[in-house]
PDB file of C-alpha atoms in Angstrom:
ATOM      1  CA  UNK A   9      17.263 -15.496  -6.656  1.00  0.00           C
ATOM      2  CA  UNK A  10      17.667 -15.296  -2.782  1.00  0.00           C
ATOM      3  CA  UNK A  11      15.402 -14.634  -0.509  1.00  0.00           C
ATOM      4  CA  UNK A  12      15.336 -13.541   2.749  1.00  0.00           C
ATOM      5  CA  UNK A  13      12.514 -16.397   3.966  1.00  0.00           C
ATOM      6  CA  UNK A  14      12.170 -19.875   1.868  1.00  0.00           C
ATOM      7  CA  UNK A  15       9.700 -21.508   4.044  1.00  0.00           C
ATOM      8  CA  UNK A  16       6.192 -20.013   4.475  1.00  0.00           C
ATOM      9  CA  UNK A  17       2.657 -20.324   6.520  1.00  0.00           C
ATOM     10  CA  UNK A  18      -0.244 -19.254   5.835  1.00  0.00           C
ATOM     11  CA  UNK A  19      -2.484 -19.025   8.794  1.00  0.00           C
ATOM     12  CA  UNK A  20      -6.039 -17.586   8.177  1.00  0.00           C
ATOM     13  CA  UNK A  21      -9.347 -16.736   9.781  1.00  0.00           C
ATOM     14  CA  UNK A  22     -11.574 -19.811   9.827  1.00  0.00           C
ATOM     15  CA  UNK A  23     -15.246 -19.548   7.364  1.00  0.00           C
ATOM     16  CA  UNK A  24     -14.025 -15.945   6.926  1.00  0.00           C
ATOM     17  CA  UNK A  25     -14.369 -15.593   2.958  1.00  0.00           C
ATOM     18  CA  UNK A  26     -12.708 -12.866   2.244  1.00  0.00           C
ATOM     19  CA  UNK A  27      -9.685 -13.889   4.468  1.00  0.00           C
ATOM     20  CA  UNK A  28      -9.775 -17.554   2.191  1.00  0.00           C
ATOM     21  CA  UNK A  29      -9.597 -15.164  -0.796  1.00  0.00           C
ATOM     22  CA  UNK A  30      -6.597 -13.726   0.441  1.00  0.00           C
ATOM     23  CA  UNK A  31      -4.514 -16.510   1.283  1.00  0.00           C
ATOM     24  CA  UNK A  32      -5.661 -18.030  -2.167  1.00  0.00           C
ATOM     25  CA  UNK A  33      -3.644 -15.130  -3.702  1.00  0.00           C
ATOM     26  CA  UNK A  34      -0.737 -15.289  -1.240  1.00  0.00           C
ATOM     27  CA  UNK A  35      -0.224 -18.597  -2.262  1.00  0.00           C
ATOM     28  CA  UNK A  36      -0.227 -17.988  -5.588  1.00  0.00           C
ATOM     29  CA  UNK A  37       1.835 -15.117  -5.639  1.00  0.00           C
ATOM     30  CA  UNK A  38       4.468 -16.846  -3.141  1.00  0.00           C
ATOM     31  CA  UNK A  39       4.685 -19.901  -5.230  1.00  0.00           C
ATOM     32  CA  UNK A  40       5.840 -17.640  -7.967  1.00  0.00           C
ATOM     33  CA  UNK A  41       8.856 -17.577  -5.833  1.00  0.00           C
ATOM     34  CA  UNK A  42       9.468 -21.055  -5.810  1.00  0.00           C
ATOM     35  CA  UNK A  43       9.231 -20.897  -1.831  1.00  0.00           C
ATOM     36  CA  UNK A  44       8.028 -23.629   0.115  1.00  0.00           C
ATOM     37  CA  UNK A  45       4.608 -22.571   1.456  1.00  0.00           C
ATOM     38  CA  UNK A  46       2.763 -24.343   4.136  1.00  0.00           C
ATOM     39  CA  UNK A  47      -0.806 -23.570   4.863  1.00  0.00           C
ATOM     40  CA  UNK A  48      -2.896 -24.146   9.156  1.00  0.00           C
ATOM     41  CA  UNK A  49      -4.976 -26.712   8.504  1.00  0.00           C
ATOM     42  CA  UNK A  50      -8.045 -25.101  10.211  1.00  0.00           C
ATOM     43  CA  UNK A  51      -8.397 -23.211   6.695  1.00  0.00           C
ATOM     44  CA  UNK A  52      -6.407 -25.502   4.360  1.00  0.00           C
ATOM     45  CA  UNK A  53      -9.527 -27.240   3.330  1.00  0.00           C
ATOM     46  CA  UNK A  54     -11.886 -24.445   2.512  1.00  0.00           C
ATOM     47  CA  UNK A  55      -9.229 -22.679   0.444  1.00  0.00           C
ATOM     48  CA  UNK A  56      -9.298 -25.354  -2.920  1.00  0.00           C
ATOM     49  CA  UNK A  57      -5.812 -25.763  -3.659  1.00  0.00           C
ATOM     50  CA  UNK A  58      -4.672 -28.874  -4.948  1.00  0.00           C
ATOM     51  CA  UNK A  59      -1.732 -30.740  -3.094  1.00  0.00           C
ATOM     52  CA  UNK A  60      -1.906 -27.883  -0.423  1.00  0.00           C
ATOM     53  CA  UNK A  61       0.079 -29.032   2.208  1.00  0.00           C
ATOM     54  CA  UNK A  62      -1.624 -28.493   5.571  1.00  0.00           C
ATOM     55  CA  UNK A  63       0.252 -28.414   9.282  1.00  0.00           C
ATOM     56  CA  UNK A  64      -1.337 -27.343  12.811  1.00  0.00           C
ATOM     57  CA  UNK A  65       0.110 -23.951  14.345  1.00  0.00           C
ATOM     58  CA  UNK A  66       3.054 -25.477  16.140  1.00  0.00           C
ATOM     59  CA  UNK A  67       4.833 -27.363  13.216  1.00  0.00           C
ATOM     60  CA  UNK A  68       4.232 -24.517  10.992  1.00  0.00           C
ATOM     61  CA  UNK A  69       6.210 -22.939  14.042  1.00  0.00           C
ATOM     62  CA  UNK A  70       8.925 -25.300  14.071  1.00  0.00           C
ATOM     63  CA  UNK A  71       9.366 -25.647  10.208  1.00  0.00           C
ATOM     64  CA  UNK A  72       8.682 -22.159   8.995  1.00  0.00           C
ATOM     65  CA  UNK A  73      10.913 -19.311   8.978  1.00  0.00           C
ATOM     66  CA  UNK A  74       7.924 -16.646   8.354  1.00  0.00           C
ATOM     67  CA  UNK A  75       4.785 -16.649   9.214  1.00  0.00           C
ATOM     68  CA  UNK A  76       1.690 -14.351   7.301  1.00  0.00           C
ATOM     69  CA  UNK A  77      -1.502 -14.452   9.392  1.00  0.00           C
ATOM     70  CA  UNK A  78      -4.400 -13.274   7.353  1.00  0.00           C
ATOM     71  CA  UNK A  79      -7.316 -11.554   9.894  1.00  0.00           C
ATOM     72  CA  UNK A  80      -7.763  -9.067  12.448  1.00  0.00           C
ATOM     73  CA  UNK A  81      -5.563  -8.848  15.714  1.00  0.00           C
ATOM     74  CA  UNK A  82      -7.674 -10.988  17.517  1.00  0.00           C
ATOM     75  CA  UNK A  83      -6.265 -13.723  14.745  1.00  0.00           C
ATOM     76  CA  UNK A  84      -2.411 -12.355  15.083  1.00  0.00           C
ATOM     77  CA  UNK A  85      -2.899 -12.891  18.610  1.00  0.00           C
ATOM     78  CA  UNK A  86      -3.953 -16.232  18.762  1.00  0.00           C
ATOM     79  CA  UNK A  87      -1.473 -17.117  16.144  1.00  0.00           C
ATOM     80  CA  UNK A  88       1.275 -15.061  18.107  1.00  0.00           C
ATOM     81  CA  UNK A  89       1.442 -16.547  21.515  1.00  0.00           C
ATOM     82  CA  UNK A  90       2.211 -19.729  19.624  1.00  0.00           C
ATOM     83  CA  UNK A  91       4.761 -18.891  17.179  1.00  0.00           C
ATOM     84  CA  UNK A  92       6.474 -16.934  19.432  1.00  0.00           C
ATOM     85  CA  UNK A  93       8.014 -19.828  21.643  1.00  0.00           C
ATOM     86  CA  UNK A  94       9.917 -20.778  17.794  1.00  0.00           C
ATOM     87  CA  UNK A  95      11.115 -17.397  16.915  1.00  0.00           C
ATOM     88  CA  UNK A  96       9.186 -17.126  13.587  1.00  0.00           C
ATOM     89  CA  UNK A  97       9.087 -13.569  12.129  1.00  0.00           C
ATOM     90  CA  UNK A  98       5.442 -12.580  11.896  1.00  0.00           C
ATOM     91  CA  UNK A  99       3.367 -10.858   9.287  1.00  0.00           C
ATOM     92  CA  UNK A 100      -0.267  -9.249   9.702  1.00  0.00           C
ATOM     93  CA  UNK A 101      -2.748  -8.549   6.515  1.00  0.00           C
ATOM     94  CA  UNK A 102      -5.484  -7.490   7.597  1.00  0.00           C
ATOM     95  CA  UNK A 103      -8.958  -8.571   7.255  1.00  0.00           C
ATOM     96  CA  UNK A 104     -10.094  -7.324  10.998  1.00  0.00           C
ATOM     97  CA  UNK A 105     -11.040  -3.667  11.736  1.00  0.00           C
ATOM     98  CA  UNK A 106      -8.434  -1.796  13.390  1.00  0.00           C
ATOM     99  CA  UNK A 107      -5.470  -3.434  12.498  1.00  0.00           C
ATOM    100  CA  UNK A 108      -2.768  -2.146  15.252  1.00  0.00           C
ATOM    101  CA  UNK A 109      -0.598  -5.432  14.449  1.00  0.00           C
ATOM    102  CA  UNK A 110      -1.617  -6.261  10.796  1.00  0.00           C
ATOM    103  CA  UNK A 111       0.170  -4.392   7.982  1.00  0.00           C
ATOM    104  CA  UNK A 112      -0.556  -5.170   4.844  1.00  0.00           C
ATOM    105  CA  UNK A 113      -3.801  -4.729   3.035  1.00  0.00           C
ATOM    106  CA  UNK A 114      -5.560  -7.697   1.373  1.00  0.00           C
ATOM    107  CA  UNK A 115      -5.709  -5.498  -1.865  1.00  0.00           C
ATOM    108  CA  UNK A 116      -2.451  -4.320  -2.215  1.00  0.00           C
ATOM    109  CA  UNK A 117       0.176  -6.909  -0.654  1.00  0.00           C
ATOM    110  CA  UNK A 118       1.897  -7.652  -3.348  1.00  0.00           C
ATOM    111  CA  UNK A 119       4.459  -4.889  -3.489  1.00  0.00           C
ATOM    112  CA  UNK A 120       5.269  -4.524   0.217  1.00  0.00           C
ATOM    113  CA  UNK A 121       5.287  -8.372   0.410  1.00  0.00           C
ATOM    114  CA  UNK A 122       7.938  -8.918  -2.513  1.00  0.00           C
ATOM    115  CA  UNK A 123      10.232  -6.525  -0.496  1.00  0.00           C
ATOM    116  CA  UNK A 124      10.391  -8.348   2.692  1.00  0.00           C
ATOM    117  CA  UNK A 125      10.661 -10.993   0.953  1.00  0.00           C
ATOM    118  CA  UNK A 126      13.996  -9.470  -0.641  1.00  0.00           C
ATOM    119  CA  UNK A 127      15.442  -8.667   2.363  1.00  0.00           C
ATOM    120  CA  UNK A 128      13.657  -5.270   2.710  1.00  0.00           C
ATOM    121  CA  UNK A 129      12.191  -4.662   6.086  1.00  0.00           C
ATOM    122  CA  UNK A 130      11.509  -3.770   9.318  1.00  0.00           C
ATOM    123  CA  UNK A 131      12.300  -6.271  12.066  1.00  0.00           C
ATOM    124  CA  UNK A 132      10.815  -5.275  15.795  1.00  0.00           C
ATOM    125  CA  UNK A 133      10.888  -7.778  18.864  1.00  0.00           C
ATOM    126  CA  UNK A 134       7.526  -7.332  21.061  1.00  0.00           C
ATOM    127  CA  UNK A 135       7.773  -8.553  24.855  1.00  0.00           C
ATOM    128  CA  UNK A 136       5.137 -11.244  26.011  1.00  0.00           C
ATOM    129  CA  UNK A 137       3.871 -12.031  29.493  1.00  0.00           C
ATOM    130  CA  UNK A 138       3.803 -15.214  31.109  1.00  0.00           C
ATOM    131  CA  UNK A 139       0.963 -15.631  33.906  1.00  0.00           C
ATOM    132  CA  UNK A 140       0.993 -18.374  36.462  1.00  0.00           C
ATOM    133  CA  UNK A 141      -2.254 -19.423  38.765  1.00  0.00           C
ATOM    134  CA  UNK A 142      -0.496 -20.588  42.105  1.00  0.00           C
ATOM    135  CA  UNK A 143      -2.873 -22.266  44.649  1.00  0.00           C
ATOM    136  CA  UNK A 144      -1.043 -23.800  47.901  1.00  0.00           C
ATOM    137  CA  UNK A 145       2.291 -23.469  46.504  1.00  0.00           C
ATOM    138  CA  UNK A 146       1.761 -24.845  43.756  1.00  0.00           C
ATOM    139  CA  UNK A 147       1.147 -23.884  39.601  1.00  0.00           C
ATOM    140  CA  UNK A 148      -2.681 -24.583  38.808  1.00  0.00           C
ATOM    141  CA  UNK A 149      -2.496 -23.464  35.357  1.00  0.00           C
ATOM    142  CA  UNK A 150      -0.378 -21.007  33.622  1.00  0.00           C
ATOM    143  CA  UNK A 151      -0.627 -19.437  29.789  1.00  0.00           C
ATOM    144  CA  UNK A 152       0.981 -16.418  27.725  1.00  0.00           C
ATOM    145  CA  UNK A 153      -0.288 -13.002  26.491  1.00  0.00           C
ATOM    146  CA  UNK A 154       0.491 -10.930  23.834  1.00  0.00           C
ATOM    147  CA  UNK A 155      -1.687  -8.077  25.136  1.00  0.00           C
ATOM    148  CA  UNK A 156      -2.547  -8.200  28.301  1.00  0.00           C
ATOM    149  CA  UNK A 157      -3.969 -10.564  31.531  1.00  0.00           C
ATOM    150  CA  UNK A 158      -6.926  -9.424  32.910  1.00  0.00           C
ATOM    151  CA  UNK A 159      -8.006 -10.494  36.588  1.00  0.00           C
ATOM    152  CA  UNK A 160     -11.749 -10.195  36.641  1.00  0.00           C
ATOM    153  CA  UNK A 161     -14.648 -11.646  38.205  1.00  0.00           C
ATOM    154  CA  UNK A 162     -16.827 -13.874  35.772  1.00  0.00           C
ATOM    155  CA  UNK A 163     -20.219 -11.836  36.732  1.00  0.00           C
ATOM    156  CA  UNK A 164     -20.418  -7.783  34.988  1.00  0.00           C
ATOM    157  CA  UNK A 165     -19.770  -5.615  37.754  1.00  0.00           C
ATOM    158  CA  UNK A 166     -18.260  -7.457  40.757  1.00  0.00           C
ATOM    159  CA  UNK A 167     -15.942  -6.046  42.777  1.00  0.00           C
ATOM    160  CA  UNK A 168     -13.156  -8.579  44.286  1.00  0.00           C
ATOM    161  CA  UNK A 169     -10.336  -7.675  46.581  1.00  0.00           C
ATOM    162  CA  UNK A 170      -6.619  -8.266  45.548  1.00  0.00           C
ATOM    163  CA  UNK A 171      -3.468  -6.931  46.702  1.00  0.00           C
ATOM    164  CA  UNK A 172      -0.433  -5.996  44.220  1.00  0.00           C
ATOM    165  CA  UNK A 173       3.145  -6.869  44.874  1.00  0.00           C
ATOM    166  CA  UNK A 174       6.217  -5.906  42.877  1.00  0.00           C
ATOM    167  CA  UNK A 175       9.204  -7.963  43.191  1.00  0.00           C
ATOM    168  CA  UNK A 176       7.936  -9.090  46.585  1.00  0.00           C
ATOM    169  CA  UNK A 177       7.067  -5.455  47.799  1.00  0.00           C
ATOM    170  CA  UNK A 178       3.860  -4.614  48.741  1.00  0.00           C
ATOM    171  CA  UNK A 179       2.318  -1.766  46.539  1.00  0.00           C
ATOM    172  CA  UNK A 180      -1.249  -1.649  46.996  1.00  0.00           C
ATOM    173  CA  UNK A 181      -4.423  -3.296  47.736  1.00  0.00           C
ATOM    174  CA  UNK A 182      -7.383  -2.117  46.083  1.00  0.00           C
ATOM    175  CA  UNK A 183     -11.561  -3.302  45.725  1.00  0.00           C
ATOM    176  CA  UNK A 184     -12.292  -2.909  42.366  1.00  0.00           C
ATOM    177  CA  UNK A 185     -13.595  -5.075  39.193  1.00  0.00           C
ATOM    178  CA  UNK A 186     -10.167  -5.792  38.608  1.00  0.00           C
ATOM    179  CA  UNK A 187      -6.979  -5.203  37.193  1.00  0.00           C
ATOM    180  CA  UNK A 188      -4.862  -5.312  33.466  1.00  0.00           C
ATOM    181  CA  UNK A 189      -1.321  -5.537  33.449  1.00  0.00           C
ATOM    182  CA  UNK A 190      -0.581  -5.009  29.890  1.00  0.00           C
ATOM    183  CA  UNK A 191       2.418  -5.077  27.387  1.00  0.00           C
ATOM    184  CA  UNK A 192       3.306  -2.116  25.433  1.00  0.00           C
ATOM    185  CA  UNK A 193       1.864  -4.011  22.586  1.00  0.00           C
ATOM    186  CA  UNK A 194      -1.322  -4.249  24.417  1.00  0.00           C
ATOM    187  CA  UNK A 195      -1.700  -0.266  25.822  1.00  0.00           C
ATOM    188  CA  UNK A 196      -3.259   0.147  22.265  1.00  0.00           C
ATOM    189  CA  UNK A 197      -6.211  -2.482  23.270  1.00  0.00           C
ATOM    190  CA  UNK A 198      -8.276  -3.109  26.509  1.00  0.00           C
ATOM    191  CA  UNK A 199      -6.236  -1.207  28.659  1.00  0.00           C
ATOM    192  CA  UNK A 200      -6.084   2.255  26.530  1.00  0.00           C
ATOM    193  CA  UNK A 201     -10.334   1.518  26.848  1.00  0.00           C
ATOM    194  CA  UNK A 202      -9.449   1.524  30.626  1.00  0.00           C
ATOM    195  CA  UNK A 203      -7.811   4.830  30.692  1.00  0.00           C
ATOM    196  CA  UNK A 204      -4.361   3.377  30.618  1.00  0.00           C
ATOM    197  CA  UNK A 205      -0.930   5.266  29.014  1.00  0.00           C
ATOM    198  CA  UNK A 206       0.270   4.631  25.188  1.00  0.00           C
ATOM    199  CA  UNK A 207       3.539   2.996  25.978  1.00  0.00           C
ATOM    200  CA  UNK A 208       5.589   2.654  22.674  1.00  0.00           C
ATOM    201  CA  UNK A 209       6.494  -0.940  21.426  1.00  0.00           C
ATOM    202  CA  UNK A 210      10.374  -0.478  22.197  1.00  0.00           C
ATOM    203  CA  UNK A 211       9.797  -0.134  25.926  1.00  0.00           C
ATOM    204  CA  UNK A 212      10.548  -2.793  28.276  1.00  0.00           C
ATOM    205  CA  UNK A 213       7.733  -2.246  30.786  1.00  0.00           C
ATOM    206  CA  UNK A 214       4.433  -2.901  31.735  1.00  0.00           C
ATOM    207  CA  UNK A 215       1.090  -0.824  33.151  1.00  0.00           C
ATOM    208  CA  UNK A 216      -1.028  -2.273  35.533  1.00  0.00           C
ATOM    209  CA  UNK A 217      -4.065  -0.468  35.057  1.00  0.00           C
ATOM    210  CA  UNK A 218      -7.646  -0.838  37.671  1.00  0.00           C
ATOM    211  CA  UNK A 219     -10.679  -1.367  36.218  1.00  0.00           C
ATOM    212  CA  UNK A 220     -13.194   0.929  37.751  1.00  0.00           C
ATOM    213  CA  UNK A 221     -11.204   1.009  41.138  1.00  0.00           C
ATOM    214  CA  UNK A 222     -13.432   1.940  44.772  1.00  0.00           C
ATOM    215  CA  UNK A 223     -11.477   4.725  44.929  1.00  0.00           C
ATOM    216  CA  UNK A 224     -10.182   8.643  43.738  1.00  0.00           C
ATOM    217  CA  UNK A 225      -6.721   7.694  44.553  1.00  0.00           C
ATOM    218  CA  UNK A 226      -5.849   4.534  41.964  1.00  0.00           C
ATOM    219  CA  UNK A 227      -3.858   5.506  39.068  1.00  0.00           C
ATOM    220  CA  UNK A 228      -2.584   3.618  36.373  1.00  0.00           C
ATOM    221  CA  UNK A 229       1.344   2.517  37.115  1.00  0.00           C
ATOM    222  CA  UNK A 230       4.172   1.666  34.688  1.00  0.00           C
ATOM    223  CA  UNK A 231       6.777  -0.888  35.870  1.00  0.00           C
ATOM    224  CA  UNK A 232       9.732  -2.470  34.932  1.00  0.00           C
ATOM    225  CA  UNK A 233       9.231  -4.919  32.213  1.00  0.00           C
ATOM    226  CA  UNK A 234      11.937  -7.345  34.569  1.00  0.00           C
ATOM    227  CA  UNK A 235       9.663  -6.495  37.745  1.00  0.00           C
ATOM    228  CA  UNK A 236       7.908  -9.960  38.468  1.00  0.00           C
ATOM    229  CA  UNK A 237       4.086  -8.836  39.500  1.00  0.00           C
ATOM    230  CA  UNK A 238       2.747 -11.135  42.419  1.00  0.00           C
ATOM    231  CA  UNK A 239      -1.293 -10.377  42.790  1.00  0.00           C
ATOM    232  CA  UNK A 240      -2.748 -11.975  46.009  1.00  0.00           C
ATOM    233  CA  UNK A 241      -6.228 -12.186  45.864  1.00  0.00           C
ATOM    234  CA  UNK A 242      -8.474 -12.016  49.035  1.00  0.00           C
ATOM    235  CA  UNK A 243      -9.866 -15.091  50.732  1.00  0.00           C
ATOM    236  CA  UNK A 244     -12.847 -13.084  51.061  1.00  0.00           C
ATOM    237  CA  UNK A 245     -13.965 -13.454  47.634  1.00  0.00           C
ATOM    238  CA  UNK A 246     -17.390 -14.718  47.347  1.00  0.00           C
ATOM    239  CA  UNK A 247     -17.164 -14.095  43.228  1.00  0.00           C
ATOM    240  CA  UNK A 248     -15.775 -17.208  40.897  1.00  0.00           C
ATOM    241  CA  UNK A 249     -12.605 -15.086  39.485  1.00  0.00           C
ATOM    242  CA  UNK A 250     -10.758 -15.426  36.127  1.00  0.00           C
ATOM    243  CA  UNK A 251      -7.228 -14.352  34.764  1.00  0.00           C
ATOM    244  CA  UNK A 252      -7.929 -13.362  30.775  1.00  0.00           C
ATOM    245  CA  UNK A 253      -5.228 -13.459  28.234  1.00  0.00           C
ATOM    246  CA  UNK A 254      -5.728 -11.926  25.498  1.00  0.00           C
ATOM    247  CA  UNK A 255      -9.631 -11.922  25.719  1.00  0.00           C
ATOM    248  CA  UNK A 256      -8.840 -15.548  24.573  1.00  0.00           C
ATOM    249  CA  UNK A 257      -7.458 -18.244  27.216  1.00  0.00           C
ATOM    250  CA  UNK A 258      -9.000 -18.268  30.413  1.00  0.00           C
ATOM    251  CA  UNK A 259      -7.441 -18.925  33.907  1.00  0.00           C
ATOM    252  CA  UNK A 260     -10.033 -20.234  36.584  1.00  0.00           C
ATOM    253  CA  UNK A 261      -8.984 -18.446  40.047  1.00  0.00           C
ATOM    254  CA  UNK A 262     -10.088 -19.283  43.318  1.00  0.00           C
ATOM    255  CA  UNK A 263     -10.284 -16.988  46.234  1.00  0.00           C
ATOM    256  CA  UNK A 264      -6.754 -17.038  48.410  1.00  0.00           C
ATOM    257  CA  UNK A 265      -4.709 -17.785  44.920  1.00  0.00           C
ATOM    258  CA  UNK A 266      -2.035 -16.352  43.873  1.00  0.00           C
ATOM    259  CA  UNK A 267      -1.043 -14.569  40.146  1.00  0.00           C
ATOM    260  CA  UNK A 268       2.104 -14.295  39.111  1.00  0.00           C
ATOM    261  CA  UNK A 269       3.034 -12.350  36.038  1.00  0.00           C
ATOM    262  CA  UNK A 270       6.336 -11.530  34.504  1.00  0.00           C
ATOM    263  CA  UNK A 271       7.561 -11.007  31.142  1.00  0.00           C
ATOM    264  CA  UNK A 272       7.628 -14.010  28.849  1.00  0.00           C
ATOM    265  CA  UNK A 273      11.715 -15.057  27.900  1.00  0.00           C
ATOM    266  CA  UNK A 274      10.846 -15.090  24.335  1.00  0.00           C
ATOM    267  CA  UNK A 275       9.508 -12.124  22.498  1.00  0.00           C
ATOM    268  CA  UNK A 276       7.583 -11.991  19.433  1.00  0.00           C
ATOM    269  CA  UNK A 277       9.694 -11.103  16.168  1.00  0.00           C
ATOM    270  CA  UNK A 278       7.527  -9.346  14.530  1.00  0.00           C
ATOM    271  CA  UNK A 279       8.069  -8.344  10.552  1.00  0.00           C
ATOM    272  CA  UNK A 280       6.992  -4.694   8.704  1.00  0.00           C
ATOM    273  CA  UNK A 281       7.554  -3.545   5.388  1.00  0.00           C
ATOM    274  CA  UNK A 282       9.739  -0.968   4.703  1.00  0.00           C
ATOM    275  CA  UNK A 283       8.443   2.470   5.924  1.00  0.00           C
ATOM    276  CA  UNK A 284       6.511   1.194   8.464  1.00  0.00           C
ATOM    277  CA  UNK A 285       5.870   3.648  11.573  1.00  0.00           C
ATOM    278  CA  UNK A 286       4.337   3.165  14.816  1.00  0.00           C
ATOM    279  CA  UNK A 287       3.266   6.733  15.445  1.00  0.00           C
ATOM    280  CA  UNK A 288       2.035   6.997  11.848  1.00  0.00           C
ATOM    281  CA  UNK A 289      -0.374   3.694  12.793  1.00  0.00           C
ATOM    282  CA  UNK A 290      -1.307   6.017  15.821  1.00  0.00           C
ATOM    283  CA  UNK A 291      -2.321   8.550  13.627  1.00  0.00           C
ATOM    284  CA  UNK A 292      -4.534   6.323  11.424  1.00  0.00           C
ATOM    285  CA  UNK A 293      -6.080   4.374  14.019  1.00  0.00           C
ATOM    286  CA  UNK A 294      -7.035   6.657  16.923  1.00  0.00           C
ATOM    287  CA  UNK A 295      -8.015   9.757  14.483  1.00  0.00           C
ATOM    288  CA  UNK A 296      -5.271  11.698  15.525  1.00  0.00           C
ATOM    289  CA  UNK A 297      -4.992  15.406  13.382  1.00  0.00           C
ATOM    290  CA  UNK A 298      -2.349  15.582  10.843  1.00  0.00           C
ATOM    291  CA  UNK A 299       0.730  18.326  10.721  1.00  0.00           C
ATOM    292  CA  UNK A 300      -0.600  21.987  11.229  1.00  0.00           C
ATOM    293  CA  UNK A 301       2.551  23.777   8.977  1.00  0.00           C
TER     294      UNK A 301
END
């Protein structure tokens, strides 16, 4: 029989149980398939399978051609920014609590899961942002983000000063605790907490949204997803600063740097079952009413 993937990784949530349970019957069930299955080594060990073969994130990314991450979003993100530099198709279960980017349910997988597997899905590309610290003209550190990056002061509560460029125009300057630029992907996270827009997955932009801005007048704004965003922070800084992606990797800033943002050149392939709908995840996860008539 053919299958649409032959080669397989497991990637789980670390001393989570009832994600180990999980991947104990994904490999079970994919092995059935006579598919070559590879499983992150971070949870390899705790899962008791004999001759399990074990690989770090980025050779499952170079030798797999899907990838099932078992966990909440936090996990799909972490996973994510990695496998999306190989072009591995991605699949969520989800053992988290909302579950925008996780799919399939731990009880019930095995359905859904045999039709991808046949050929039998949904295939969606999700843009990425790629964030560069520049300090005297040159890169100090630089990461990805499949959410958002978040410039922020390391204390609760601190305003800093920053001004916003677009493709080298000026657009605004602005004293406030900071600022997320966010993917569509990520208007569903922090920045829809911040009072930014829903922007749908297929959209090639991105929202820069203030966080508690010193002012009436600051909106959120939706740009290009091609504009490159430039944010110069003040020199008159007295707060130790921080770029956050994805709540996960943190970028030390100094005041006078420089953050540069634009969208990452490779997306993240992302893989749903068949019937899969964004605005019916909407629905489920933000508690929105069903149809009237």
């Amino acid at each position: 029989m053919s299958h649409a993937f032959r080669t397989i990784g497991l990637i789980g949530k670390p001393n989570h149980q009832g994600a180990n349970h999980t991947l104990v019957s994904l490999y079970h069930f994919l092995k059935q398939y006579q598919l070559q299955v590879y499983v992150e080594e971070k949870v390899a060990g705790s899962l008791g399978l004999a001759e399990v073969q074990a690989m770090d994130l980025v050779d499952l990314g170079k030798n797999c051609d899907l990838a099932i991450v078992v966990g909440g979003d936090g996990n799909m993100l972490g996973a994510a920014r990695v496998l999306a530099r190989f072009g591995v198709a991605v699949l969520g279960v989800n053992r988290g609590n909302l579950g925008f980017l996780t799919d399939l349910s731990p009880e019930s997988f095995q359905v859904p899961l045999a039709e991808v597997l046949a050929g039998n899905y949904v295939n969606e590309h999700r843009n990425l942002l790629e964030i560069e610290v520049h300090r005297h003209d040159s890169i100090k550190s630089s990461n990805s983000a499949v959410n958002e990056a978040v410039l922020h002061a390391d204390k609760v509560a601190h305003m800093i000063e920053f001004e916003a460029y677009i493709n080298g125009e000026f657009v605004f300057s602005q004293r406030s605790d900071g600022l997320i630029v966010s993917t569509p992907t990520g208007s569903t996270a922090y920045s829809l907490s911040g009072g930014g827009p829903i922007l749908t997955p297929e959209l090639d932009a991105m929202s820069l949204v203030p966080m508690f801005p010193h002012t009436l007048s600051s909106r959120p704004l939706v740009v290009s997803g091609t504009s490159e965003i430039r944010l110069k922070v003040a020199p008159s800084n007295d707060a130790h600063l921080q770029i956050s992606c994805d709540s996960h990797v943190i970028l030390a800033v100094m005041p006078g740097d420089e953050i540069v943002i634009r969208k990452h050149p490779k997306p993240l392939k992302l893989v749903h079952p068949p019937g899969y709908s964004y605005f019916n995840v909407l629905r489920n996860k933000l508690g929105w009413g069903s149809k009237l008539y």
